[in-house]
Short mmCIF file of C-alpha atoms in Angstrom, two decimals:
data_model
loop_
_atom_site.label_atom_id
_atom_site.label_comp_id
_atom_site.label_asym_id
_atom_site.label_seq_id
_atom_site.Cartn_x
_atom_site.Cartn_y
_atom_site.Cartn_z
CA MET A 131 140.71 -75.75 -24.57
CA LYS A 132 137.61 -73.62 -23.91
CA PHE A 133 137.21 -72.93 -27.64
CA ALA A 134 137.26 -76.69 -28.35
CA GLN A 135 134.67 -77.25 -25.61
CA CYS A 136 132.41 -74.63 -27.17
CA LEU A 137 132.62 -76.33 -30.57
CA LEU A 138 131.70 -79.63 -28.95
CA ALA A 139 128.79 -77.97 -27.16
CA LEU A 140 127.38 -76.53 -30.38
CA ALA A 141 127.65 -79.92 -32.07
CA ALA A 142 125.80 -81.54 -29.19
CA GLY A 143 122.71 -79.37 -29.73
CA LEU A 144 120.26 -79.12 -26.89
CA SER A 145 122.22 -80.99 -24.26
CA ALA A 146 125.29 -78.79 -24.62
CA VAL A 147 123.67 -75.47 -23.72
CA LEU A 148 125.51 -73.93 -20.78
CA ALA A 149 123.18 -72.26 -18.28
CA LYS A 150 123.31 -70.80 -14.82
CA ASP A 151 121.28 -72.17 -11.92
CA GLU A 152 119.01 -69.14 -12.03
CA THR A 153 117.81 -70.09 -15.54
CA PRO A 154 115.55 -73.12 -14.94
CA ASN A 155 113.45 -72.80 -18.13
CA MET A 156 114.69 -72.65 -21.70
CA HIS A 157 112.23 -71.46 -24.33
CA ARG A 158 114.49 -71.62 -27.39
CA LEU A 159 117.14 -74.22 -28.15
CA PHE A 160 120.12 -74.23 -30.48
CA ARG A 161 119.03 -75.20 -34.00
CA ARG A 162 121.61 -76.94 -36.15
CA GLN A 163 119.46 -77.52 -39.21
CA ALA A 164 115.99 -77.04 -40.66
CA SER A 165 114.66 -80.38 -39.35
CA THR A 166 115.59 -83.23 -37.04
CA THR A 167 115.89 -87.01 -37.40
CA PRO A 168 116.40 -89.73 -34.77
CA SER A 169 120.10 -89.92 -35.69
CA ASP A 170 120.54 -86.37 -34.34
CA VAL A 171 120.36 -87.86 -30.84
CA ASN A 172 123.89 -89.15 -31.40
CA GLY A 173 125.10 -85.59 -30.78
CA PHE A 174 123.41 -85.35 -27.39
CA LYS A 175 124.99 -86.12 -24.07
CA GLY A 176 123.74 -89.27 -22.38
CA ALA A 177 124.61 -91.63 -19.56
CA ILE A 178 124.25 -95.22 -18.37
CA LEU A 179 124.18 -96.61 -14.84
CA LEU A 180 126.86 -99.17 -13.91
CA LYS A 181 126.49 -101.53 -10.94
CA ASN A 182 129.60 -103.18 -9.52
CA GLY A 183 131.41 -102.38 -12.75
CA GLN A 184 128.77 -103.93 -15.02
CA GLN A 185 126.79 -102.07 -17.66
CA THR A 186 123.05 -102.03 -17.00
CA SER A 187 120.14 -101.28 -19.31
CA CYS A 188 119.29 -98.27 -17.10
CA GLU A 189 119.86 -94.91 -18.74
CA VAL A 190 120.36 -91.71 -16.77
CA ALA A 191 118.48 -88.56 -17.80
CA LEU A 192 121.22 -85.99 -17.23
CA MET A 193 120.18 -82.59 -15.89
CA ARG A 194 123.63 -81.25 -15.20
CA SER A 195 127.14 -82.67 -15.10
CA THR A 196 126.60 -83.75 -11.49
CA TYR A 197 123.04 -85.11 -11.29
CA GLY A 198 120.13 -86.62 -13.18
CA PHE A 199 117.13 -88.94 -13.05
CA VAL A 200 117.32 -92.75 -13.12
CA ALA A 201 114.63 -95.42 -12.70
CA ALA A 202 114.22 -96.31 -9.01
CA ALA A 203 113.75 -99.96 -10.03
CA CYS A 204 117.39 -100.02 -11.15
CA ILE A 205 118.61 -99.56 -7.57
CA ASP A 206 119.29 -102.44 -5.14
CA TYR A 207 117.34 -102.49 -1.89
CA LEU A 208 117.48 -104.49 1.33
CA ASP A 209 113.70 -104.69 1.74
CA SER A 210 110.68 -105.44 -0.45
CA GLU A 211 109.26 -101.95 0.15
CA ALA A 212 112.33 -100.26 -1.41
CA LYS A 213 112.99 -98.10 1.66
CA ALA A 214 116.54 -99.21 2.54
CA LEU A 215 119.28 -98.97 -0.08
CA ASN A 216 121.81 -101.78 -0.35
CA GLN A 217 124.98 -99.87 0.47
CA SER A 218 127.22 -102.71 -0.68
CA THR A 219 126.40 -102.06 -4.36
CA ILE A 220 128.92 -99.79 -6.09
CA TYR A 221 127.22 -97.41 -8.51
CA GLU A 222 128.92 -95.49 -11.29
CA VAL A 223 127.70 -93.39 -14.20
CA ALA A 224 129.29 -93.61 -17.64
CA ILE A 225 128.76 -90.30 -19.46
CA SER A 226 128.83 -89.74 -23.21
CA ALA A 227 129.78 -86.29 -24.51
CA GLY A 228 127.90 -87.05 -27.72
CA ASN A 229 129.15 -88.32 -31.07
CA GLN A 230 130.59 -91.38 -29.29
CA VAL A 231 133.02 -89.23 -27.29
CA SER A 232 133.36 -90.26 -23.65
CA TYR A 233 133.50 -88.10 -20.54
CA GLY A 234 134.56 -91.19 -18.63
CA THR A 235 133.00 -92.94 -15.66
CA VAL A 236 132.30 -91.26 -12.32
CA LEU A 237 131.33 -92.60 -8.91
CA VAL A 238 127.82 -92.03 -7.60
CA SER A 239 127.77 -90.11 -4.33
CA LYS A 240 124.04 -90.20 -3.50
CA ILE A 241 120.81 -91.83 -4.68
CA THR A 242 117.37 -90.61 -3.57
CA PRO A 243 114.45 -92.76 -4.73
CA ASN A 244 111.10 -91.02 -4.97
CA PRO A 245 109.48 -91.49 -1.53
CA GLN A 246 106.28 -92.68 -3.23
CA TYR A 247 107.97 -95.25 -5.46
CA ASP A 248 106.00 -98.50 -5.29
CA PRO A 249 108.13 -101.53 -6.27
CA LYS A 250 105.05 -103.74 -6.65
CA THR A 251 103.43 -101.63 -9.37
CA PHE A 252 106.45 -99.51 -10.51
CA ALA A 253 104.48 -96.33 -9.78
CA ASN A 254 106.61 -93.16 -9.43
CA ASN A 255 109.60 -95.13 -10.74
CA LEU A 256 112.23 -92.41 -10.53
CA ALA A 257 115.24 -91.57 -8.37
CA VAL A 258 117.57 -88.59 -8.26
CA ILE A 259 121.17 -89.69 -8.73
CA GLU A 260 124.14 -87.45 -7.82
CA PHE A 261 127.77 -87.93 -8.87
CA SER A 262 131.06 -86.10 -9.27
CA ASN A 263 131.87 -84.12 -12.42
CA ASN A 264 135.28 -85.72 -12.89
CA GLY A 265 137.20 -83.16 -10.91
CA GLY A 266 135.48 -80.17 -12.49
CA ARG A 267 136.96 -80.86 -15.93
CA TYR A 268 133.61 -80.37 -17.61
CA ASP A 269 130.31 -78.69 -16.91
CA PHE A 270 127.10 -78.88 -18.91
CA VAL A 271 123.33 -78.63 -18.75
CA ASN A 272 120.70 -81.00 -20.18
CA TYR A 273 117.07 -79.98 -20.41
CA ILE A 274 114.08 -82.04 -19.31
CA ALA A 275 111.09 -81.74 -21.65
CA SER A 276 108.45 -80.31 -19.33
CA TRP A 277 105.25 -80.03 -21.35
CA ARG A 278 103.82 -83.04 -23.15
CA PRO A 279 101.50 -81.08 -25.50
CA ASP A 280 104.71 -79.72 -27.12
CA TRP A 281 105.73 -83.09 -28.50
CA THR A 282 104.66 -83.83 -32.05
CA SER A 283 106.69 -87.05 -32.07
CA MET A 284 109.02 -89.07 -29.84
CA TYR A 285 112.49 -90.45 -30.43
CA TYR A 286 113.10 -93.73 -28.60
CA VAL A 287 116.79 -94.19 -27.79
CA ARG A 288 119.01 -97.03 -26.56
CA ARG A 289 122.58 -96.18 -25.51
CA SER A 290 125.18 -98.86 -24.79
CA LEU A 291 128.86 -99.47 -24.21
CA ALA A 292 131.32 -101.82 -25.89
CA GLY A 293 133.92 -102.15 -23.16
CA ASN A 294 134.82 -98.54 -22.33
CA ALA A 295 133.75 -97.17 -25.72
CA TRP A 296 130.33 -95.87 -26.65
CA ASN A 297 128.33 -97.56 -29.38
CA MET A 298 126.30 -95.47 -31.79
CA PRO A 299 122.92 -94.89 -30.12
CA VAL A 300 119.99 -96.82 -31.59
CA ALA A 301 117.13 -94.37 -32.19
CA ALA A 302 113.69 -94.66 -33.76
CA SER A 303 110.84 -92.22 -34.27
CA TYR A 304 107.40 -93.18 -33.01
CA SER A 305 104.03 -91.60 -32.32
CA GLU A 306 101.46 -93.19 -30.04
CA SER A 307 98.33 -94.74 -31.54
CA SER A 308 94.91 -95.45 -30.07
CA SER A 309 95.54 -99.20 -30.31
CA ASP A 310 98.67 -98.73 -28.16
CA LEU A 311 96.59 -97.12 -25.44
CA VAL A 312 93.97 -99.88 -25.45
CA ASN A 313 96.40 -102.81 -25.43
CA CYS A 314 98.83 -101.20 -22.98
CA ALA A 315 95.99 -100.44 -20.56
CA ARG A 316 94.71 -104.01 -20.89
CA ALA A 317 98.11 -105.39 -19.89
CA ASN A 318 98.98 -103.06 -17.00
CA LYS A 319 96.75 -101.47 -14.36
CA LEU A 320 99.26 -98.73 -13.57
CA PHE A 321 99.16 -97.45 -17.14
CA LEU A 322 95.36 -97.72 -17.16
CA SER A 323 95.17 -95.14 -14.35
CA ASN A 324 98.14 -92.90 -15.30
CA GLN A 325 98.31 -92.42 -19.04
CA LYS A 326 99.39 -88.79 -18.72
CA ASP A 327 102.47 -89.88 -16.73
CA MET A 328 103.50 -92.79 -18.92
CA MET A 329 104.22 -93.90 -22.48
CA CYS A 330 103.82 -97.42 -23.81
CA ASN A 331 104.36 -99.46 -26.95
CA GLN A 332 105.91 -102.73 -28.13
CA MET A 333 109.05 -101.24 -29.68
CA SER A 334 112.34 -102.96 -28.88
CA THR A 335 115.94 -103.19 -30.05
CA PRO A 336 118.60 -105.96 -29.81
CA SER A 337 120.15 -106.18 -26.36
CA ALA A 338 123.70 -104.88 -25.99
CA VAL A 339 124.69 -107.93 -23.94
CA ASN A 340 122.66 -110.68 -25.67
CA SER A 341 122.13 -110.42 -29.42
CA THR A 342 119.38 -113.07 -29.33
CA CYS A 343 117.29 -110.96 -26.94
CA SER A 344 115.29 -107.85 -27.68
CA ALA A 345 115.28 -105.13 -25.03
CA PRO A 346 113.16 -102.01 -24.52
CA PHE A 347 114.59 -98.62 -25.38
CA GLY A 348 116.19 -96.81 -22.46
CA SER A 349 114.92 -93.25 -22.88
CA VAL A 350 112.46 -91.15 -24.86
CA TYR A 351 113.00 -87.66 -26.30
CA GLY A 352 110.15 -85.27 -27.01
CA VAL A 353 110.34 -83.62 -30.43
CA ASN A 354 109.01 -80.09 -31.01
CA GLY A 355 109.83 -78.96 -34.52
CA VAL A 356 113.62 -78.76 -34.61
CA ASN A 357 113.92 -78.92 -30.83
CA ILE A 358 114.50 -82.13 -28.86
CA ALA A 359 114.60 -82.73 -25.09
CA ILE A 360 114.68 -85.90 -22.99
CA ALA A 361 111.20 -86.66 -21.71
CA ALA A 362 110.92 -90.18 -20.25
CA LEU A 363 112.89 -93.16 -18.92
CA TYR A 364 112.13 -96.88 -19.24
CA SER A 365 110.17 -98.16 -16.24
CA HIS A 366 108.88 -101.73 -16.72
CA SER A 367 107.38 -104.27 -19.11
CA ALA A 368 104.27 -106.46 -19.14
CA VAL A 369 105.08 -109.91 -20.54
CA TYR A 370 102.60 -112.51 -21.77
CA GLY A 371 103.65 -116.15 -21.33
CA ASN A 372 107.05 -117.60 -22.31
CA ASN A 373 107.94 -118.35 -18.67
CA ASN A 374 107.78 -114.62 -17.92
CA ASN A 375 110.87 -114.21 -20.09
CA ILE A 376 111.17 -110.76 -21.65
CA CYS A 377 113.48 -112.38 -24.24
CA GLY A 378 111.08 -115.25 -24.92
CA GLY A 379 109.41 -113.78 -27.98
CA GLY A 380 105.94 -113.39 -26.46
CA ASN A 381 103.82 -110.30 -26.39
CA VAL A 382 105.73 -107.59 -24.50
CA TYR A 383 104.48 -104.08 -23.72
CA ASN A 384 107.12 -101.59 -22.54
CA TYR A 385 106.28 -98.65 -20.26
CA TYR A 386 108.17 -95.38 -19.76
CA THR A 387 107.86 -92.83 -16.93
CA VAL A 388 107.35 -89.23 -18.12
CA MET A 389 109.52 -86.96 -15.94
CA GLU A 390 107.81 -83.57 -16.21
CA ASN A 391 105.64 -83.94 -13.09
CA TYR A 392 108.67 -84.88 -10.95
CA VAL A 393 110.83 -81.84 -11.69
CA HIS A 394 109.84 -79.96 -8.53
CA TRP A 395 110.42 -83.06 -6.43
CA ALA A 396 113.95 -83.20 -7.89
CA MET A 397 114.41 -79.51 -7.02
CA SER A 398 113.43 -80.23 -3.41
CA VAL A 399 116.07 -82.98 -3.25
CA LEU A 400 118.86 -81.09 -4.99
CA LYS A 401 118.11 -77.70 -3.40
CA THR A 402 118.58 -76.05 -6.77
CA ARG A 403 116.64 -75.43 -9.95
CA VAL A 404 116.34 -78.06 -12.64
CA PRO A 405 116.67 -76.97 -16.30
CA VAL A 406 113.55 -77.71 -18.35
CA TYR A 407 112.40 -76.99 -21.89
CA HIS A 408 108.95 -75.96 -23.12
CA THR A 409 107.55 -73.62 -25.73
CA ARG A 410 106.58 -70.15 -24.60
CA VAL A 411 102.81 -70.30 -24.88
CA ALA A 412 100.01 -69.11 -22.63
CA GLU A 413 98.65 -72.65 -22.27
CA TYR A 414 101.77 -73.92 -20.55
CA THR A 415 101.17 -75.14 -16.99
CA GLU A 416 103.78 -76.40 -14.56
CA ASN A 417 103.26 -78.96 -11.82
CA MET A 418 104.89 -77.31 -8.81
CA ASN A 419 103.93 -80.03 -6.30
CA PRO A 420 107.11 -81.65 -4.89
CA ASN A 421 105.00 -84.47 -3.43
CA TYR A 422 103.32 -85.42 -6.71
CA SER A 423 102.35 -89.09 -7.10
CA MET A 424 100.74 -91.27 -9.71
CA THR A 425 97.53 -93.08 -8.86
CA ILE A 426 98.78 -96.36 -7.38
CA PRO A 427 96.51 -99.35 -8.16
CA ALA A 428 95.00 -101.00 -5.10
CA GLN A 429 95.40 -104.45 -6.64
CA PRO A 430 98.69 -106.16 -7.54
CA SER A 431 100.40 -105.10 -10.74
CA ASP A 432 100.07 -108.50 -12.43
CA MET A 433 96.90 -109.12 -14.42
CA ASP A 434 95.73 -112.58 -15.46
CA GLY A 435 98.30 -114.17 -17.75
CA VAL A 436 100.72 -111.22 -17.48
CA LYS A 437 104.00 -110.86 -15.59
CA VAL A 438 105.35 -107.36 -14.91
CA VAL A 439 109.14 -106.94 -14.77
CA GLY A 440 111.36 -103.87 -14.56
CA GLY A 441 114.73 -102.46 -13.61
CA ASP A 442 117.93 -103.69 -15.22
CA ILE A 443 116.65 -105.81 -18.11
CA TYR A 444 120.16 -107.04 -18.98
CA HIS A 445 120.41 -108.98 -15.74
CA ILE A 446 116.81 -109.79 -14.93
CA LYS A 447 116.00 -113.21 -13.48
CA THR A 448 113.26 -115.17 -15.24
CA GLU A 449 111.04 -117.79 -13.65
CA ASP A 450 111.27 -121.51 -14.41
CA THR A 451 107.57 -122.23 -14.07
CA PRO A 452 105.15 -121.74 -16.96
CA ASN A 453 103.12 -118.57 -17.00
CA PRO A 454 99.43 -118.70 -18.01
CA GLN A 455 98.47 -117.29 -21.38
CA PRO A 456 96.30 -114.17 -21.75
CA GLU A 457 92.58 -114.68 -21.42
CA THR A 458 90.66 -115.63 -24.53
CA GLU A 459 87.04 -114.66 -25.12
CA GLU A 460 86.00 -118.22 -24.23
CA THR A 461 87.69 -118.10 -20.83
CA LYS A 462 86.22 -114.67 -20.18
CA GLU A 463 82.72 -116.02 -20.93
CA ALA A 464 83.31 -118.96 -18.63
CA LYS A 465 84.42 -116.58 -15.84
CA SER A 466 81.38 -114.39 -16.38
CA SER A 467 79.12 -117.42 -15.82
CA GLY A 468 80.98 -118.26 -12.61
CA LEU A 469 82.10 -121.70 -13.87
CA SER A 470 85.64 -122.94 -14.25
CA THR A 471 86.73 -125.29 -17.03
CA VAL A 472 86.91 -128.22 -14.59
CA ALA A 473 83.38 -127.51 -13.34
CA ILE A 474 82.01 -127.39 -16.89
CA ILE A 475 83.62 -130.75 -17.74
CA ALA A 476 82.22 -132.29 -14.55
CA ILE A 477 78.72 -131.05 -15.39
CA VAL A 478 78.88 -132.47 -18.90
CA ILE A 479 80.00 -135.86 -17.59
CA GLY A 480 77.21 -135.78 -15.00
CA ILE A 481 74.61 -135.02 -17.64
CA VAL A 482 75.82 -137.90 -19.82
CA LEU A 483 75.65 -140.30 -16.86
CA LEU A 484 72.15 -139.12 -15.93
CA LEU A 485 70.94 -139.59 -19.49
CA ALA A 486 72.47 -143.08 -19.59
CA LEU A 487 70.73 -143.95 -16.31
CA ALA A 488 67.44 -142.57 -17.54
CA TYR A 489 67.70 -144.58 -20.72
CA TYR A 490 68.54 -147.73 -18.75
CA LEU A 491 65.53 -147.28 -16.46
CA TYR A 492 63.32 -146.51 -19.42
CA ARG A 493 64.37 -149.76 -21.10
CA LYS A 494 63.70 -151.67 -17.89
CA LYS A 495 60.24 -150.14 -17.66
CA GLN A 496 59.52 -151.05 -21.25
CA GLN A 497 60.49 -154.61 -20.49
CA GLY A 498 58.14 -154.67 -17.49
CA LYS A 499 60.97 -155.12 -15.02
CA LEU A 500 60.21 -152.17 -12.81
CA GLY A 501 58.01 -154.38 -10.63
CA GLY A 502 55.40 -152.72 -8.55
CA MET A 503 56.58 -149.11 -8.92
CA SER A 504 53.53 -146.88 -8.66
CA ARG A 505 52.72 -144.39 -11.40
CA VAL A 506 53.31 -141.54 -8.95
CA ARG A 507 56.80 -142.77 -8.03
CA ALA A 508 57.69 -143.35 -11.67
CA TRP A 509 56.50 -139.84 -12.56
CA TRP A 510 58.56 -138.38 -9.69
CA LEU A 511 61.72 -140.30 -10.68
CA PHE A 512 61.67 -139.50 -14.39
CA GLY A 513 60.54 -135.93 -13.79
CA ARG A 514 63.51 -135.32 -11.47
CA LEU A 515 65.93 -136.83 -13.97
CA GLY A 516 64.63 -134.58 -16.73
CA ASN A 517 64.80 -131.46 -14.55
CA SER A 518 68.37 -132.30 -13.43
CA ALA A 519 69.51 -132.56 -17.02
CA ARG A 520 67.98 -129.22 -17.89
CA ASN A 521 69.04 -127.28 -14.79
CA SER A 522 72.63 -128.60 -14.63
CA GLN A 523 73.56 -126.63 -17.73
CA GLY A 524 73.81 -123.45 -15.64
CA PRO A 525 72.90 -119.88 -16.61
CA PRO A 526 73.77 -118.60 -20.09
CA ALA A 527 77.24 -117.04 -20.45
CA TYR A 528 77.66 -113.49 -21.75
CA PRO A 529 80.89 -112.01 -23.12
CA THR A 530 82.78 -109.61 -20.87
CA TYR A 531 84.62 -106.61 -22.16
CA PHE A 532 87.72 -104.86 -20.84
#
């Protein structure tokens, strides 16, 4: 039995390395071949959160066979501040041994959301989740990628179940671009202030529960040469229009929480060391602050024309009311001049009416029907009308930039 487990561990690559608690950092990983591809993730252990027996879109970043990270937004709470857990929800974790082999489903014994998790902005969107190891029938270690400069590329992964069986993971390679950073920051204030703690792009994959809907990937692996380690979990999405529907086909930007700065917080919760991977270089620095927090935006998470949603995307509730579209350059110019669309229309109508009145009075004057109006009064009247038409146009509008 132990020999078979060792063969399975070797086939599983990084996630199958067995380590003792006193070995928190791993500088060299098992190498199965000269290079890696996204399909290699199929050999890694992975897990999905189940709520009341239902599969969710929330993946679990395994650290050992009894604990891992999960997005705090995937947990049910009794209050809007996410301080009181809903104890009536039954949580389980389905664990894959890699290569579509199942370790079964285990009950969750404890969930600890990050104390600085902000449900309004999705800042610090992580929780430590603890569970049984199926009666001690297996034990393993997964490594958290702990140094972002290591990663030359990222593998985006979506795991899912078909009943009790594991589907082949969907995986795609991707590297961030400068246009990603600009557009992602435009859509979400949290990302704008915390780009070192987050990843973002528009990549998606068909939902496991609704083939007509595209869903974000569940996890991200950092790639360093032939070495791969899990680096981030899905956090939330910024959706433009389409009734705030993440399946509506509108512009959707998906955000992922990088876990490296939360490792020491997890250690403080678990009272043990967390296995991490990084290259052995002098430049490596480790965030040892257990109270680390992102910069939380002072303003609400939603920007004009954008709805931010997160948590279990498979069962998210969409709104029935239309959502405004993103700002165009014309609406930005109108805002910069301090005038709304309604105000501009009212001004134009007023100008037209004033011009019509001026023309009418002018015709009356030409026909000699203004009676005994003095030259001074006539000058005052027509001068005021001319000034009103000129001044009512308002100050010139200048474009605003993000």
